[in-house]
Amino acid sequence: MIHKHTMLEADMISRRYRCAGKGQVYAVNNLSLKIHTGECHGIVGESGCGKSTLMRMLAGMETPSSGQILYKGEPVALQMKRKRNEIQMIFQNSMNAVNQYATAEENIGEPLRNFTHMNKVERRQQTAALIKQVGLSAADLLKYPAQFSGGQLQRICIARALIPRPKLLITDESTSMLDKDGEDEVLDVLHRLKRERKVSILSVVHDIDFSVARWDRIAVLFGGRIVEDLPFGRFLEEAAHPYSRRLIESSLFFSEK
Ligand code: ADP
Ligand code: MG
């Protein structure tokens, strides 16, 4: 039975890849996880521990080798087939996620052209409203990707991801290539969306930094398994796995506590 506040639930999922010379490797190994409505759930883990594989499966973009993932009680893969996919993903490299030769307006408006019956005027109004939601102005709609900073471009990607009115935003190291200001801009936008639109956030990072202060839960992924999953306020005291303790000891955020 699904808990009434559980939005997304992974039950004993694994993902195997064939790897030259090594046979099969498990990128994700018998992992269970629940994402709750309205929360920001953060997952931290070193490079290669299976974060992106896990996120792709949770978004329904990749099928687990075994186990199942339910979104609101139905197989998550069905979301991909919906016109209005309630799970949207924001990637690390925003430059790859946009068309460099198209303006911000064209980049944001592309799903509107493809998935709605809006005419040009309606699309223009909608893209102007969306770009304001992410803290940019209507004048920015005429600019090309190269004219934006990394943080601004990441916010353009968020504006576009809002078109299907998502209930869950998955961010895969989305701020790891940004400077501190860019990171703050993006996190401010995401957490405003969480407050105002009740969007849940699943955020993956490779290192504990000050952004974790905004998380409601913190999970640690190590070698394809969840080794810790605690409410944020209990993490410092209760995290028990040796890798979690190492993360805490090497983090500026927790060492100041
Ligand atoms: P992370 O995002 O934490 O860096 P990944 O999920 O990208 O980790 O990768 C986890 C492991 O799975 C790595 O060992 C990686 O080499 C392997 N892997 C990921 N995707 C593939 C793939 N498509 N084919 C083969 N191996 C893969
Ligand atoms: Mg990754």
mmCIF file with all atom_site columns, C-alpha atoms and ligand atoms in Angstrom, residues 15 17-19 22 25-28 45-54 56 62 172-173 204 221, ligand 1:
data_model
loop_
_atom_site.group_PDB
_atom_site.id
_atom_site.type_symbol
_atom_site.label_atom_id
_atom_site.label_alt_id
_atom_site.label_comp_id
_atom_site.label_asym_id
_atom_site.label_entity_id
_atom_site.label_seq_id
_atom_site.pdbx_PDB_ins_code
_atom_site.Cartn_x
_atom_site.Cartn_y
_atom_site.Cartn_z
_atom_site.occupancy
_atom_site.B_iso_or_equiv
_atom_site.pdbx_formal_charge
_atom_site.auth_seq_id
_atom_site.auth_comp_id
_atom_site.auth_asym_id
_atom_site.auth_atom_id
_atom_site.pdbx_PDB_model_num
ATOM   1  C CA  . ARG A 1 15  ? 20.164 -1.564 -12.955 1.00 0.00 ? 15  ARG A CA  1
ATOM   2  C CA  . TYR A 1 17  ? 25.096 -2.709 -17.376 1.00 0.00 ? 17  TYR A CA  1
ATOM   3  C CA  . ARG A 1 18  ? 27.297 -4.931 -19.462 1.00 0.00 ? 18  ARG A CA  1
ATOM   4  C CA  . CYS A 1 19  ? 30.822 -3.689 -19.072 1.00 0.00 ? 19  CYS A CA  1
ATOM   5  C CA  . LYS A 1 22  ? 34.109 -6.930 -16.220 1.00 0.00 ? 22  LYS A CA  1
ATOM   6  C CA  . VAL A 1 25  ? 28.193 -4.156 -13.230 1.00 0.00 ? 25  VAL A CA  1
ATOM   7  C CA  . TYR A 1 26  ? 25.427 -2.939 -10.963 1.00 0.00 ? 26  TYR A CA  1
ATOM   8  C CA  . ALA A 1 27  ? 25.027 0.846  -11.272 1.00 0.00 ? 27  ALA A CA  1
ATOM   9  C CA  . VAL A 1 28  ? 22.068 0.646  -8.865  1.00 0.00 ? 28  VAL A CA  1
ATOM   10 C CA  . GLY A 1 45  ? 27.080 10.530 -3.521  1.00 0.00 ? 45  GLY A CA  1
ATOM   11 C CA  . GLU A 1 46  ? 30.476 10.405 -5.150  1.00 0.00 ? 46  GLU A CA  1
ATOM   12 C CA  . SER A 1 47  ? 31.003 10.307 -8.897  1.00 0.00 ? 47  SER A CA  1
ATOM   13 C CA  . GLY A 1 48  ? 30.112 6.907  -10.369 1.00 0.00 ? 48  GLY A CA  1
ATOM   14 C CA  . CYS A 1 49  ? 27.942 5.777  -7.435  1.00 0.00 ? 49  CYS A CA  1
ATOM   15 C CA  . GLY A 1 50  ? 24.838 5.530  -9.621  1.00 0.00 ? 50  GLY A CA  1
ATOM   16 C CA  . LYS A 1 51  ? 23.164 8.920  -9.137  1.00 0.00 ? 51  LYS A CA  1
ATOM   17 C CA  . SER A 1 52  ? 22.336 9.641  -12.775 1.00 0.00 ? 52  SER A CA  1
ATOM   18 C CA  . THR A 1 53  ? 21.235 6.071  -13.428 1.00 0.00 ? 53  THR A CA  1
ATOM   19 C CA  . LEU A 1 54  ? 18.912 6.279  -10.426 1.00 0.00 ? 54  LEU A CA  1
ATOM   20 C CA  . ARG A 1 56  ? 16.872 8.438  -15.089 1.00 0.00 ? 56  ARG A CA  1
ATOM   21 C CA  . GLU A 1 62  ? 15.240 4.185  -18.152 1.00 0.00 ? 62  GLU A CA  1
ATOM   22 C CA  . ASP A 1 172 ? 20.928 16.059 -11.539 1.00 0.00 ? 172 ASP A CA  1
ATOM   23 C CA  . GLU A 1 173 ? 23.952 18.084 -10.385 1.00 0.00 ? 173 GLU A CA  1
ATOM   24 C CA  . VAL A 1 204 ? 21.291 15.088 -6.634  1.00 0.00 ? 204 VAL A CA  1
ATOM   25 C CA  . LEU A 1 221 ? 24.066 6.895  -2.225  1.00 0.00 ? 221 LEU A CA  1
HETATM 26 P P1  . ADP B 2 .   ? 26.953 9.092  -11.160 1.00 0.00 ? 1   ADP B P1  1
HETATM 27 O O1  . ADP B 2 .   ? 25.877 9.870  -11.813 1.00 0.00 ? 1   ADP B O1  1
HETATM 28 O O2  . ADP B 2 .   ? 26.794 8.958  -9.688  1.00 0.00 ? 1   ADP B O2  1
HETATM 29 O O3  . ADP B 2 .   ? 28.321 9.602  -11.504 1.00 0.00 ? 1   ADP B O3  1
HETATM 30 P P2  . ADP B 2 .   ? 26.227 6.982  -13.033 1.00 0.00 ? 1   ADP B P2  1
HETATM 31 O O4  . ADP B 2 .   ? 24.826 6.590  -12.731 1.00 0.00 ? 1   ADP B O4  1
HETATM 32 O O5  . ADP B 2 .   ? 26.459 7.869  -14.188 1.00 0.00 ? 1   ADP B O5  1
HETATM 33 O O6  . ADP B 2 .   ? 26.891 7.576  -11.713 1.00 0.00 ? 1   ADP B O6  1
HETATM 34 O O7  . ADP B 2 .   ? 27.080 5.646  -13.250 1.00 0.00 ? 1   ADP B O7  1
HETATM 35 C C1  . ADP B 2 .   ? 27.108 4.589  -12.301 1.00 0.00 ? 1   ADP B C1  1
HETATM 36 C C2  . ADP B 2 .   ? 27.917 3.420  -12.864 1.00 0.00 ? 1   ADP B C2  1
HETATM 37 O O8  . ADP B 2 .   ? 27.234 2.832  -13.953 1.00 0.00 ? 1   ADP B O8  1
HETATM 38 C C3  . ADP B 2 .   ? 29.282 3.818  -13.384 1.00 0.00 ? 1   ADP B C3  1
HETATM 39 O O9  . ADP B 2 .   ? 30.176 2.793  -13.088 1.00 0.00 ? 1   ADP B O9  1
HETATM 40 C C4  . ADP B 2 .   ? 29.061 3.944  -14.864 1.00 0.00 ? 1   ADP B C4  1
HETATM 41 O O10 . ADP B 2 .   ? 30.250 3.674  -15.565 1.00 0.00 ? 1   ADP B O10 1
HETATM 42 C C5  . ADP B 2 .   ? 28.016 2.878  -15.126 1.00 0.00 ? 1   ADP B C5  1
HETATM 43 N N1  . ADP B 2 .   ? 27.136 3.253  -16.250 1.00 0.00 ? 1   ADP B N1  1
HETATM 44 C C6  . ADP B 2 .   ? 26.258 4.282  -16.257 1.00 0.00 ? 1   ADP B C6  1
HETATM 45 N N2  . ADP B 2 .   ? 25.589 4.334  -17.426 1.00 0.00 ? 1   ADP B N2  1
HETATM 46 C C7  . ADP B 2 .   ? 26.064 3.295  -18.170 1.00 0.00 ? 1   ADP B C7  1
HETATM 47 C C8  . ADP B 2 .   ? 25.761 2.790  -19.477 1.00 0.00 ? 1   ADP B C8  1
HETATM 48 N N3  . ADP B 2 .   ? 24.827 3.373  -20.254 1.00 0.00 ? 1   ADP B N3  1
HETATM 49 N N4  . ADP B 2 .   ? 26.450 1.699  -19.908 1.00 0.00 ? 1   ADP B N4  1
HETATM 50 C C9  . ADP B 2 .   ? 27.383 1.099  -19.133 1.00 0.00 ? 1   ADP B C9  1
HETATM 51 N N5  . ADP B 2 .   ? 27.701 1.522  -17.900 1.00 0.00 ? 1   ADP B N5  1
HETATM 52 C C10 . ADP B 2 .   ? 27.058 2.597  -17.418 1.00 0.00 ? 1   ADP B C10 1
#
